[in-house]
């Protein structure tokens, strides 16, 4: 059962990461894993994923001074203000 909870939590947090930053995705996966293992339920894993994603996004925004890295159509990378 624990393996199923961990897999479900990891998949759901990665799906939420489509509109998040890398810090949000990493935080969501870590939070889902910790929440799932600690509680042994899917609900705990989902709560952990949400809390971890928010924490990861906030920490990353603070660490990068609010700048995000984007890729232009030409393939070049550039930094600009994050949309949040």
PDB file of N, CA, C and O in Angstrom:
ATOM      1  N   UNK A   1       0.817  -1.196   0.000  1.00  0.00           N
ATOM      2  CA  UNK A   1       0.000   0.000   0.000  1.00  0.00           C
ATOM      3  C   UNK A   1       0.860   1.259   0.000  1.00  0.00           C
ATOM      4  O   UNK A   1       0.537   2.220  -0.665  1.00  0.00           O
ATOM      5  N   UNK A   2       1.955   1.227   0.757  1.00  0.00           N
ATOM      6  CA  UNK A   2       2.811   2.410   0.801  1.00  0.00           C
ATOM      7  C   UNK A   2       3.407   2.723  -0.564  1.00  0.00           C
ATOM      8  O   UNK A   2       3.523   3.882  -0.936  1.00  0.00           O
ATOM      9  N   UNK A   3       3.781   1.683  -1.313  1.00  0.00           N
ATOM     10  CA  UNK A   3       4.342   1.921  -2.640  1.00  0.00           C
ATOM     11  C   UNK A   3       3.322   2.593  -3.551  1.00  0.00           C
ATOM     12  O   UNK A   3       3.664   3.480  -4.325  1.00  0.00           O
ATOM     13  N   UNK A   4       2.080   2.169  -3.478  1.00  0.00           N
ATOM     14  CA  UNK A   4       1.026   2.768  -4.283  1.00  0.00           C
ATOM     15  C   UNK A   4       0.831   4.233  -3.911  1.00  0.00           C
ATOM     16  O   UNK A   4       0.665   5.092  -4.782  1.00  0.00           O
ATOM     17  N   UNK A   5       0.873   4.535  -2.631  1.00  0.00           N
ATOM     18  CA  UNK A   5       0.712   5.914  -2.168  1.00  0.00           C
ATOM     19  C   UNK A   5       1.850   6.781  -2.682  1.00  0.00           C
ATOM     20  O   UNK A   5       1.635   7.890  -3.171  1.00  0.00           O
ATOM     21  N   UNK A   6       3.067   6.272  -2.608  1.00  0.00           N
ATOM     22  CA  UNK A   6       4.222   7.047  -3.064  1.00  0.00           C
ATOM     23  C   UNK A   6       4.150   7.301  -4.568  1.00  0.00           C
ATOM     24  O   UNK A   6       4.381   8.415  -5.043  1.00  0.00           O
ATOM     25  N   UNK A   7       3.796   6.292  -5.339  1.00  0.00           N
ATOM     26  CA  UNK A   7       3.700   6.449  -6.791  1.00  0.00           C
ATOM     27  C   UNK A   7       2.587   7.420  -7.149  1.00  0.00           C
ATOM     28  O   UNK A   7       2.767   8.305  -7.993  1.00  0.00           O
ATOM     29  N   UNK A   8       1.442   7.301  -6.513  1.00  0.00           N
ATOM     30  CA  UNK A   8       0.327   8.203  -6.803  1.00  0.00           C
ATOM     31  C   UNK A   8       0.677   9.642  -6.442  1.00  0.00           C
ATOM     32  O   UNK A   8       0.365  10.578  -7.185  1.00  0.00           O
ATOM     33  N   UNK A   9       1.345   9.815  -5.325  1.00  0.00           N
ATOM     34  CA  UNK A   9       1.721  11.161  -4.902  1.00  0.00           C
ATOM     35  C   UNK A   9       2.740  11.772  -5.856  1.00  0.00           C
ATOM     36  O   UNK A   9       2.645  12.942  -6.224  1.00  0.00           O
ATOM     37  N   UNK A  10       3.715  10.998  -6.255  1.00  0.00           N
ATOM     38  CA  UNK A  10       4.738  11.512  -7.168  1.00  0.00           C
ATOM     39  C   UNK A  10       4.133  11.884  -8.515  1.00  0.00           C
ATOM     40  O   UNK A  10       4.449  12.936  -9.073  1.00  0.00           O
ATOM     41  N   UNK A  11       3.243  11.066  -9.025  1.00  0.00           N
ATOM     42  CA  UNK A  11       2.608  11.355 -10.322  1.00  0.00           C
ATOM     43  C   UNK A  11       1.720  12.590 -10.239  1.00  0.00           C
ATOM     44  O   UNK A  11       1.728  13.422 -11.137  1.00  0.00           O
ATOM     45  N   UNK A  12       0.966  12.724  -9.169  1.00  0.00           N
ATOM     46  CA  UNK A  12       0.076  13.879  -9.054  1.00  0.00           C
ATOM     47  C   UNK A  12       0.866  15.167  -8.883  1.00  0.00           C
ATOM     48  O   UNK A  12       0.493  16.200  -9.425  1.00  0.00           O
ATOM     49  N   UNK A  13       1.959  15.117  -8.151  1.00  0.00           N
ATOM     50  CA  UNK A  13       2.740  16.336  -7.972  1.00  0.00           C
ATOM     51  C   UNK A  13       3.464  16.720  -9.256  1.00  0.00           C
ATOM     52  O   UNK A  13       3.648  17.896  -9.538  1.00  0.00           O
ATOM     53  N   UNK A  14       3.863  15.751 -10.067  1.00  0.00           N
ATOM     54  CA  UNK A  14       4.486  16.071 -11.348  1.00  0.00           C
ATOM     55  C   UNK A  14       3.470  16.656 -12.310  1.00  0.00           C
ATOM     56  O   UNK A  14       3.796  17.533 -13.106  1.00  0.00           O
ATOM     57  N   UNK A  15       2.237  16.209 -12.239  1.00  0.00           N
ATOM     58  CA  UNK A  15       1.196  16.770 -13.095  1.00  0.00           C
ATOM     59  C   UNK A  15       0.929  18.225 -12.728  1.00  0.00           C
ATOM     60  O   UNK A  15       0.713  19.069 -13.594  1.00  0.00           O
ATOM     61  N   UNK A  16       0.973  18.534 -11.437  1.00  0.00           N
ATOM     62  CA  UNK A  16       0.779  19.913 -11.004  1.00  0.00           C
ATOM     63  C   UNK A  16       1.966  20.784 -11.378  1.00  0.00           C
ATOM     64  O   UNK A  16       1.846  21.986 -11.498  1.00  0.00           O
ATOM     65  N   UNK A  17       3.118  20.169 -11.585  1.00  0.00           N
ATOM     66  CA  UNK A  17       4.319  20.918 -11.882  1.00  0.00           C
ATOM     67  C   UNK A  17       4.389  21.462 -13.286  1.00  0.00           C
ATOM     68  O   UNK A  17       5.351  22.140 -13.633  1.00  0.00           O
ATOM     69  N   UNK A  18       3.402  21.194 -14.126  1.00  0.00           N
ATOM     70  CA  UNK A  18       3.425  21.703 -15.489  1.00  0.00           C
ATOM     71  C   UNK A  18       3.393  23.210 -15.551  1.00  0.00           C
ATOM     72  O   UNK A  18       3.894  23.808 -16.486  1.00  0.00           O
ATOM     73  N   UNK A  19       2.825  23.846 -14.544  1.00  0.00           N
ATOM     74  CA  UNK A  19       2.750  25.307 -14.545  1.00  0.00           C
ATOM     75  C   UNK A  19       3.560  25.885 -13.395  1.00  0.00           C
ATOM     76  O   UNK A  19       3.294  26.978 -12.939  1.00  0.00           O
ATOM     77  N   UNK A  20       4.513  25.163 -12.910  1.00  0.00           N
ATOM     78  CA  UNK A  20       5.311  25.614 -11.774  1.00  0.00           C
ATOM     79  C   UNK A  20       6.771  25.705 -12.164  1.00  0.00           C
ATOM     80  O   UNK A  20       7.175  25.319 -13.252  1.00  0.00           O
ATOM     81  N   UNK A  21       7.548  26.190 -11.253  1.00  0.00           N
ATOM     82  CA  UNK A  21       8.982  26.268 -11.469  1.00  0.00           C
ATOM     83  C   UNK A  21       9.629  24.967 -11.023  1.00  0.00           C
ATOM     84  O   UNK A  21       8.991  24.113 -10.431  1.00  0.00           O
ATOM     85  N   UNK A  22      10.919  24.848 -11.284  1.00  0.00           N
ATOM     86  CA  UNK A  22      11.627  23.629 -10.911  1.00  0.00           C
ATOM     87  C   UNK A  22      11.612  23.436  -9.392  1.00  0.00           C
ATOM     88  O   UNK A  22      11.473  22.321  -8.908  1.00  0.00           O
ATOM     89  N   UNK A  23      11.742  24.515  -8.637  1.00  0.00           N
ATOM     90  CA  UNK A  23      11.700  24.408  -7.179  1.00  0.00           C
ATOM     91  C   UNK A  23      10.356  23.903  -6.692  1.00  0.00           C
ATOM     92  O   UNK A  23      10.274  23.135  -5.733  1.00  0.00           O
ATOM     93  N   UNK A  24       9.278  24.320  -7.367  1.00  0.00           N
ATOM     94  CA  UNK A  24       7.948  23.852  -7.010  1.00  0.00           C
ATOM     95  C   UNK A  24       7.767  22.375  -7.274  1.00  0.00           C
ATOM     96  O   UNK A  24       7.144  21.655  -6.494  1.00  0.00           O
ATOM     97  N   UNK A  25       8.313  21.900  -8.377  1.00  0.00           N
ATOM     98  CA  UNK A  25       8.217  20.476  -8.721  1.00  0.00           C
ATOM     99  C   UNK A  25       9.005  19.634  -7.725  1.00  0.00           C
ATOM    100  O   UNK A  25       8.507  18.630  -7.212  1.00  0.00           O
ATOM    101  N   UNK A  26      10.229  20.049  -7.451  1.00  0.00           N
ATOM    102  CA  UNK A  26      11.051  19.301  -6.504  1.00  0.00           C
ATOM    103  C   UNK A  26      10.418  19.314  -5.125  1.00  0.00           C
ATOM    104  O   UNK A  26      10.355  18.286  -4.439  1.00  0.00           O
ATOM    105  N   UNK A  27       9.915  20.457  -4.700  1.00  0.00           N
ATOM    106  CA  UNK A  27       9.245  20.548  -3.403  1.00  0.00           C
ATOM    107  C   UNK A  27       7.984  19.700  -3.353  1.00  0.00           C
ATOM    108  O   UNK A  27       7.686  19.070  -2.337  1.00  0.00           O
ATOM    109  N   UNK A  28       7.242  19.667  -4.450  1.00  0.00           N
ATOM    110  CA  UNK A  28       6.024  18.861  -4.501  1.00  0.00           C
ATOM    111  C   UNK A  28       6.304  17.380  -4.410  1.00  0.00           C
ATOM    112  O   UNK A  28       5.623  16.640  -3.695  1.00  0.00           O
ATOM    113  N   UNK A  29       7.315  16.922  -5.126  1.00  0.00           N
ATOM    114  CA  UNK A  29       7.671  15.498  -5.082  1.00  0.00           C
ATOM    115  C   UNK A  29       8.172  15.125  -3.693  1.00  0.00           C
ATOM    116  O   UNK A  29       7.782  14.100  -3.135  1.00  0.00           O
ATOM    117  N   UNK A  30       9.026  15.964  -3.134  1.00  0.00           N
ATOM    118  CA  UNK A  30       9.544  15.678  -1.789  1.00  0.00           C
ATOM    119  C   UNK A  30       8.421  15.702  -0.754  1.00  0.00           C
ATOM    120  O   UNK A  30       8.337  14.815   0.116  1.00  0.00           O
ATOM    121  N   UNK A  31       7.544  16.690  -0.849  1.00  0.00           N
ATOM    122  CA  UNK A  31       6.431  16.784   0.085  1.00  0.00           C
ATOM    123  C   UNK A  31       5.470  15.617  -0.040  1.00  0.00           C
ATOM    124  O   UNK A  31       4.971  15.096   0.957  1.00  0.00           O
ATOM    125  N   UNK A  32       5.207  15.191  -1.263  1.00  0.00           N
ATOM    126  CA  UNK A  32       4.317  14.049  -1.477  1.00  0.00           C
ATOM    127  C   UNK A  32       4.907  12.776  -0.897  1.00  0.00           C
ATOM    128  O   UNK A  32       4.209  11.983  -0.267  1.00  0.00           O
ATOM    129  N   UNK A  33       6.188  12.598  -1.100  1.00  0.00           N
ATOM    130  CA  UNK A  33       6.846  11.406  -0.568  1.00  0.00           C
ATOM    131  C   UNK A  33       6.820  11.406   0.951  1.00  0.00           C
ATOM    132  O   UNK A  33       6.464  10.403   1.575  1.00  0.00           O
ATOM    133  N   UNK A  34       7.170  12.517   1.541  1.00  0.00           N
ATOM    134  CA  UNK A  34       7.180  12.604   3.008  1.00  0.00           C
ATOM    135  C   UNK A  34       5.767  12.455   3.565  1.00  0.00           C
ATOM    136  O   UNK A  34       5.538  11.721   4.529  1.00  0.00           O
ATOM    137  N   UNK A  35       4.797  13.148   2.960  1.00  0.00           N
ATOM    138  CA  UNK A  35       3.423  13.051   3.433  1.00  0.00           C
ATOM    139  C   UNK A  35       2.848  11.659   3.283  1.00  0.00           C
ATOM    140  O   UNK A  35       2.136  11.164   4.157  1.00  0.00           O
ATOM    141  N   UNK A  36       3.155  10.997   2.166  1.00  0.00           N
ATOM    142  CA  UNK A  36       2.659   9.644   1.941  1.00  0.00           C
ATOM    143  C   UNK A  36       3.258   8.632   2.885  1.00  0.00           C
ATOM    144  O   UNK A  36       2.566   7.764   3.420  1.00  0.00           O
ATOM    145  N   UNK A  37       4.555   8.741   3.121  1.00  0.00           N
ATOM    146  CA  UNK A  37       5.217   7.802   4.023  1.00  0.00           C
ATOM    147  C   UNK A  37       4.806   8.055   5.469  1.00  0.00           C
ATOM    148  O   UNK A  37       4.573   7.117   6.229  1.00  0.00           O
ATOM    149  N   UNK A  38       4.693   9.318   5.842  1.00  0.00           N
ATOM    150  CA  UNK A  38       4.357   9.648   7.228  1.00  0.00           C
ATOM    151  C   UNK A  38       2.939   9.228   7.604  1.00  0.00           C
ATOM    152  O   UNK A  38       2.706   8.741   8.715  1.00  0.00           O
ATOM    153  N   UNK A  39       1.986   9.422   6.677  1.00  0.00           N
ATOM    154  CA  UNK A  39       0.604   9.108   7.008  1.00  0.00           C
ATOM    155  C   UNK A  39       0.141   7.763   6.461  1.00  0.00           C
ATOM    156  O   UNK A  39      -0.787   7.180   6.985  1.00  0.00           O
ATOM    157  N   UNK A  40       0.757   7.311   5.377  1.00  0.00           N
ATOM    158  CA  UNK A  40       0.346   6.052   4.759  1.00  0.00           C
ATOM    159  C   UNK A  40      -0.948   6.160   3.982  1.00  0.00           C
ATOM    160  O   UNK A  40      -1.567   5.150   3.661  1.00  0.00           O
ATOM    161  N   UNK A  41      -1.365   7.399   3.670  1.00  0.00           N
ATOM    162  CA  UNK A  41      -2.611   7.599   2.928  1.00  0.00           C
ATOM    163  C   UNK A  41      -2.360   8.482   1.709  1.00  0.00           C
ATOM    164  O   UNK A  41      -1.404   9.253   1.660  1.00  0.00           O
ATOM    165  N   UNK A  42      -3.253   8.382   0.736  1.00  0.00           N
ATOM    166  CA  UNK A  42      -3.164   9.216  -0.446  1.00  0.00           C
ATOM    167  C   UNK A  42      -3.457  10.669  -0.080  1.00  0.00           C
ATOM    168  O   UNK A  42      -2.834  11.598  -0.599  1.00  0.00           O
ATOM    169  N   UNK A  43      -4.387  10.880   0.836  1.00  0.00           N
ATOM    170  CA  UNK A  43      -4.712  12.243   1.273  1.00  0.00           C
ATOM    171  C   UNK A  43      -3.506  12.943   1.878  1.00  0.00           C
ATOM    172  O   UNK A  43      -3.253  14.118   1.602  1.00  0.00           O
ATOM    173  N   UNK A  44      -2.765  12.238   2.705  1.00  0.00           N
ATOM    174  CA  UNK A  44      -1.562  12.813   3.292  1.00  0.00           C
ATOM    175  C   UNK A  44      -0.520  13.137   2.243  1.00  0.00           C
ATOM    176  O   UNK A  44       0.183  14.144   2.329  1.00  0.00           O
ATOM    177  N   UNK A  45      -0.421  12.287   1.233  1.00  0.00           N
ATOM    178  CA  UNK A  45       0.527  12.536   0.148  1.00  0.00           C
ATOM    179  C   UNK A  45       0.117  13.758  -0.663  1.00  0.00           C
ATOM    180  O   UNK A  45       0.971  14.562  -1.058  1.00  0.00           O
ATOM    181  N   UNK A  46      -1.171  13.926  -0.915  1.00  0.00           N
ATOM    182  CA  UNK A  46      -1.635  15.088  -1.672  1.00  0.00           C
ATOM    183  C   UNK A  46      -1.429  16.381  -0.896  1.00  0.00           C
ATOM    184  O   UNK A  46      -1.032  17.397  -1.477  1.00  0.00           O
ATOM    185  N   UNK A  47      -1.691  16.345   0.387  1.00  0.00           N
ATOM    186  CA  UNK A  47      -1.448  17.535   1.206  1.00  0.00           C
ATOM    187  C   UNK A  47       0.047  17.855   1.224  1.00  0.00           C
ATOM    188  O   UNK A  47       0.451  19.011   1.084  1.00  0.00           O
ATOM    189  N   UNK A  48       0.868  16.827   1.386  1.00  0.00           N
ATOM    190  CA  UNK A  48       2.313  17.030   1.364  1.00  0.00           C
ATOM    191  C   UNK A  48       2.785  17.588   0.042  1.00  0.00           C
ATOM    192  O   UNK A  48       3.680  18.443  -0.002  1.00  0.00           O
ATOM    193  N   UNK A  49       2.200  17.126  -1.064  1.00  0.00           N
ATOM    194  CA  UNK A  49       2.575  17.632  -2.387  1.00  0.00           C
ATOM    195  C   UNK A  49       2.238  19.110  -2.514  1.00  0.00           C
ATOM    196  O   UNK A  49       3.043  19.902  -3.027  1.00  0.00           O
ATOM    197  N   UNK A  50       1.076  19.491  -2.055  1.00  0.00           N
ATOM    198  CA  UNK A  50       0.679  20.902  -2.134  1.00  0.00           C
ATOM    199  C   UNK A  50       1.557  21.803  -1.299  1.00  0.00           C
ATOM    200  O   UNK A  50       2.031  22.848  -1.764  1.00  0.00           O
ATOM    201  N   UNK A  51       1.797  21.398  -0.071  1.00  0.00           N
ATOM    202  CA  UNK A  51       2.633  22.199   0.822  1.00  0.00           C
ATOM    203  C   UNK A  51       4.069  22.267   0.287  1.00  0.00           C
ATOM    204  O   UNK A  51       4.697  23.332   0.281  1.00  0.00           O
ATOM    205  N   UNK A  52       4.585  21.143  -0.172  1.00  0.00           N
ATOM    206  CA  UNK A  52       5.938  21.120  -0.707  1.00  0.00           C
ATOM    207  C   UNK A  52       6.095  21.962  -1.958  1.00  0.00           C
ATOM    208  O   UNK A  52       7.108  22.638  -2.150  1.00  0.00           O
ATOM    209  N   UNK A  53       5.089  21.935  -2.844  1.00  0.00           N
ATOM    210  CA  UNK A  53       5.158  22.726  -4.076  1.00  0.00           C
ATOM    211  C   UNK A  53       5.160  24.219  -3.771  1.00  0.00           C
ATOM    212  O   UNK A  53       5.938  24.976  -4.359  1.00  0.00           O
ATOM    213  N   UNK A  54       4.312  24.632  -2.858  1.00  0.00           N
ATOM    214  CA  UNK A  54       4.275  26.051  -2.490  1.00  0.00           C
ATOM    215  C   UNK A  54       5.589  26.465  -1.835  1.00  0.00           C
ATOM    216  O   UNK A  54       6.170  27.501  -2.176  1.00  0.00           O
ATOM    217  N   UNK A  55       6.076  25.647  -0.914  1.00  0.00           N
ATOM    218  CA  UNK A  55       7.336  25.970  -0.243  1.00  0.00           C
ATOM    219  C   UNK A  55       8.494  26.015  -1.228  1.00  0.00           C
ATOM    220  O   UNK A  55       9.327  26.924  -1.181  1.00  0.00           O
ATOM    221  N   UNK A  56       8.554  25.065  -2.142  1.00  0.00           N
ATOM    222  CA  UNK A  56       9.631  25.055  -3.134  1.00  0.00           C
ATOM    223  C   UNK A  56       9.597  26.263  -4.042  1.00  0.00           C
ATOM    224  O   UNK A  56      10.639  26.838  -4.379  1.00  0.00           O
ATOM    225  N   UNK A  57       8.406  26.682  -4.446  1.00  0.00           N
ATOM    226  CA  UNK A  57       8.267  27.857  -5.305  1.00  0.00           C
ATOM    227  C   UNK A  57       8.696  29.123  -4.582  1.00  0.00           C
ATOM    228  O   UNK A  57       9.421  29.954  -5.136  1.00  0.00           O
ATOM    229  N   UNK A  58       8.276  29.260  -3.326  1.00  0.00           N
ATOM    230  CA  UNK A  58       8.634  30.446  -2.550  1.00  0.00           C
ATOM    231  C   UNK A  58      10.138  30.495  -2.286  1.00  0.00           C
ATOM    232  O   UNK A  58      10.772  31.539  -2.439  1.00  0.00           O
ATOM    233  N   UNK A  59      10.707  29.360  -1.928  1.00  0.00           N
ATOM    234  CA  UNK A  59      12.144  29.321  -1.653  1.00  0.00           C
ATOM    235  C   UNK A  59      12.943  29.634  -2.917  1.00  0.00           C
ATOM    236  O   UNK A  59      13.915  30.398  -2.882  1.00  0.00           O
ATOM    237  N   UNK A  60      12.526  29.077  -4.038  1.00  0.00           N
ATOM    238  CA  UNK A  60      13.241  29.346  -5.284  1.00  0.00           C
ATOM    239  C   UNK A  60      13.125  30.810  -5.689  1.00  0.00           C
ATOM    240  O   UNK A  60      14.102  31.419  -6.137  1.00  0.00           O
ATOM    241  N   UNK A  61      11.948  31.396  -5.541  1.00  0.00           N
ATOM    242  CA  UNK A  61      11.769  32.802  -5.901  1.00  0.00           C
ATOM    243  C   UNK A  61      12.647  33.693  -5.028  1.00  0.00           C
ATOM    244  O   UNK A  61      13.231  34.672  -5.511  1.00  0.00           O
ATOM    245  N   UNK A  62      12.759  33.357  -3.760  1.00  0.00           N
ATOM    246  CA  UNK A  62      13.595  34.147  -2.859  1.00  0.00           C
ATOM    247  C   UNK A  62      15.075  33.969  -3.204  1.00  0.00           C
ATOM    248  O   UNK A  62      15.851  34.921  -3.184  1.00  0.00           O
ATOM    249  N   UNK A  63      15.466  32.763  -3.546  1.00  0.00           N
ATOM    250  CA  UNK A  63      16.873  32.470  -3.827  1.00  0.00           C
ATOM    251  C   UNK A  63      17.337  33.081  -5.159  1.00  0.00           C
ATOM    252  O   UNK A  63      18.510  33.378  -5.321  1.00  0.00           O
ATOM    253  N   UNK A  64      16.419  33.261  -6.101  1.00  0.00           N
ATOM    254  CA  UNK A  64      16.795  33.799  -7.414  1.00  0.00           C
ATOM    255  C   UNK A  64      16.386  35.255  -7.586  1.00  0.00           C
ATOM    256  O   UNK A  64      16.406  35.769  -8.703  1.00  0.00           O
ATOM    257  N   UNK A  65      16.010  35.921  -6.499  1.00  0.00           N
ATOM    258  CA  UNK A  65      15.599  37.328  -6.525  1.00  0.00           C
ATOM    259  C   UNK A  65      14.433  37.579  -7.472  1.00  0.00           C
ATOM    260  O   UNK A  65      14.350  38.616  -8.109  1.00  0.00           O
ATOM    261  N   UNK A  66      13.542  36.619  -7.603  1.00  0.00           N
ATOM    262  CA  UNK A  66      12.354  36.788  -8.433  1.00  0.00           C
ATOM    263  C   UNK A  66      12.594  36.677  -9.925  1.00  0.00           C
ATOM    264  O   UNK A  66      11.735  37.039 -10.713  1.00  0.00           O
ATOM    265  N   UNK A  67      13.762  36.180 -10.340  1.00  0.00           N
ATOM    266  CA  UNK A  67      14.052  36.027 -11.763  1.00  0.00           C
ATOM    267  C   UNK A  67      13.903  34.563 -12.168  1.00  0.00           C
ATOM    268  O   UNK A  67      14.360  33.671 -11.477  1.00  0.00           O
ATOM    269  N   UNK A  68      13.252  34.343 -13.299  1.00  0.00           N
ATOM    270  CA  UNK A  68      13.085  33.002 -13.836  1.00  0.00           C
ATOM    271  C   UNK A  68      13.895  32.871 -15.129  1.00  0.00           C
ATOM    272  O   UNK A  68      14.184  33.869 -15.784  1.00  0.00           O
ATOM    273  N   UNK A  69      14.237  31.664 -15.475  1.00  0.00           N
ATOM    274  CA  UNK A  69      14.969  31.403 -16.717  1.00  0.00           C
ATOM    275  C   UNK A  69      13.982  30.892 -17.756  1.00  0.00           C
ATOM    276  O   UNK A  69      13.217  29.969 -17.494  1.00  0.00           O
ATOM    277  N   UNK A  70      14.000  31.512 -18.922  1.00  0.00           N
ATOM    278  CA  UNK A  70      13.106  31.143 -20.018  1.00  0.00           C
ATOM    279  C   UNK A  70      13.942  30.764 -21.239  1.00  0.00           C
ATOM    280  O   UNK A  70      15.094  31.143 -21.356  1.00  0.00           O
ATOM    281  N   UNK A  71      13.309  30.048 -22.155  1.00  0.00           N
ATOM    282  CA  UNK A  71      13.964  29.682 -23.405  1.00  0.00           C
ATOM    283  C   UNK A  71      13.200  30.336 -24.544  1.00  0.00           C
ATOM    284  O   UNK A  71      12.004  30.120 -24.727  1.00  0.00           O
ATOM    285  N   UNK A  72      13.898  31.109 -25.341  1.00  0.00           N
ATOM    286  CA  UNK A  72      13.297  31.792 -26.488  1.00  0.00           C
ATOM    287  C   UNK A  72      13.101  30.805 -27.628  1.00  0.00           C
ATOM    288  O   UNK A  72      13.661  29.710 -27.631  1.00  0.00           O
ATOM    289  N   UNK A  73      12.327  31.204 -28.624  1.00  0.00           N
ATOM    290  CA  UNK A  73      12.070  30.359 -29.786  1.00  0.00           C
ATOM    291  C   UNK A  73      13.356  30.047 -30.543  1.00  0.00           C
ATOM    292  O   UNK A  73      13.476  29.010 -31.187  1.00  0.00           O
ATOM    293  N   UNK A  74      14.333  30.938 -30.430  1.00  0.00           N
ATOM    294  CA  UNK A  74      15.612  30.722 -31.101  1.00  0.00           C
ATOM    295  C   UNK A  74      16.489  29.702 -30.384  1.00  0.00           C
ATOM    296  O   UNK A  74      17.528  29.309 -30.895  1.00  0.00           O
ATOM    297  N   UNK A  75      16.071  29.293 -29.183  1.00  0.00           N
ATOM    298  CA  UNK A  75      16.834  28.316 -28.422  1.00  0.00           C
ATOM    299  C   UNK A  75      17.724  28.924 -27.356  1.00  0.00           C
ATOM    300  O   UNK A  75      18.311  28.214 -26.554  1.00  0.00           O
ATOM    301  N   UNK A  76      17.837  30.249 -27.340  1.00  0.00           N
ATOM    302  CA  UNK A  76      18.663  30.912 -26.339  1.00  0.00           C
ATOM    303  C   UNK A  76      17.904  31.048 -25.023  1.00  0.00           C
ATOM    304  O   UNK A  76      16.681  31.212 -25.012  1.00  0.00           O
ATOM    305  N   UNK A  77      18.644  30.985 -23.929  1.00  0.00           N
ATOM    306  CA  UNK A  77      18.062  31.158 -22.604  1.00  0.00           C
ATOM    307  C   UNK A  77      18.242  32.594 -22.151  1.00  0.00           C
ATOM    308  O   UNK A  77      19.256  33.228 -22.454  1.00  0.00           O
ATOM    309  N   UNK A  78      17.242  33.115 -21.436  1.00  0.00           N
ATOM    310  CA  UNK A  78      17.334  34.464 -20.885  1.00  0.00           C
ATOM    311  C   UNK A  78      16.612  34.478 -19.547  1.00  0.00           C
ATOM    312  O   UNK A  78      15.807  33.613 -19.231  1.00  0.00           O
ATOM    313  N   UNK A  79      16.935  35.490 -18.725  1.00  0.00           N
ATOM    314  CA  UNK A  79      16.319  35.627 -17.401  1.00  0.00           C
ATOM    315  C   UNK A  79      15.440  36.868 -17.398  1.00  0.00           C
ATOM    316  O   UNK A  79      15.819  37.900 -17.912  1.00  0.00           O
ATOM    317  N   UNK A  80      14.265  36.723 -16.801  1.00  0.00           N
ATOM    318  CA  UNK A  80      13.325  37.841 -16.667  1.00  0.00           C
ATOM    319  C   UNK A  80      12.503  37.624 -15.396  1.00  0.00           C
ATOM    320  O   UNK A  80      12.587  36.579 -14.761  1.00  0.00           O
ATOM    321  N   UNK A  81      11.728  38.618 -15.026  1.00  0.00           N
ATOM    322  CA  UNK A  81      10.896  38.521 -13.827  1.00  0.00           C
ATOM    323  C   UNK A  81       9.942  37.338 -13.911  1.00  0.00           C
ATOM    324  O   UNK A  81       9.373  37.054 -14.956  1.00  0.00           O
ATOM    325  N   UNK A  82       9.761  36.648 -12.790  1.00  0.00           N
ATOM    326  CA  UNK A  82       8.815  35.538 -12.727  1.00  0.00           C
ATOM    327  C   UNK A  82       7.389  36.070 -12.731  1.00  0.00           C
ATOM    328  O   UNK A  82       7.141  37.178 -12.236  1.00  0.00           O
ATOM    329  N   UNK A  83       6.434  35.326 -13.256  1.00  0.00           N
ATOM    330  CA  UNK A  83       5.056  35.819 -13.357  1.00  0.00           C
ATOM    331  C   UNK A  83       4.283  35.811 -12.041  1.00  0.00           C
ATOM    332  O   UNK A  83       3.152  36.257 -11.998  1.00  0.00           O
ATOM    333  N   UNK A  84       4.838  35.335 -10.960  1.00  0.00           N
ATOM    334  CA  UNK A  84       4.092  35.289  -9.690  1.00  0.00           C
ATOM    335  C   UNK A  84       4.527  36.379  -8.762  1.00  0.00           C
ATOM    336  O   UNK A  84       5.505  37.007  -8.840  1.00  0.00           O
TER     337      UNK A  84
END
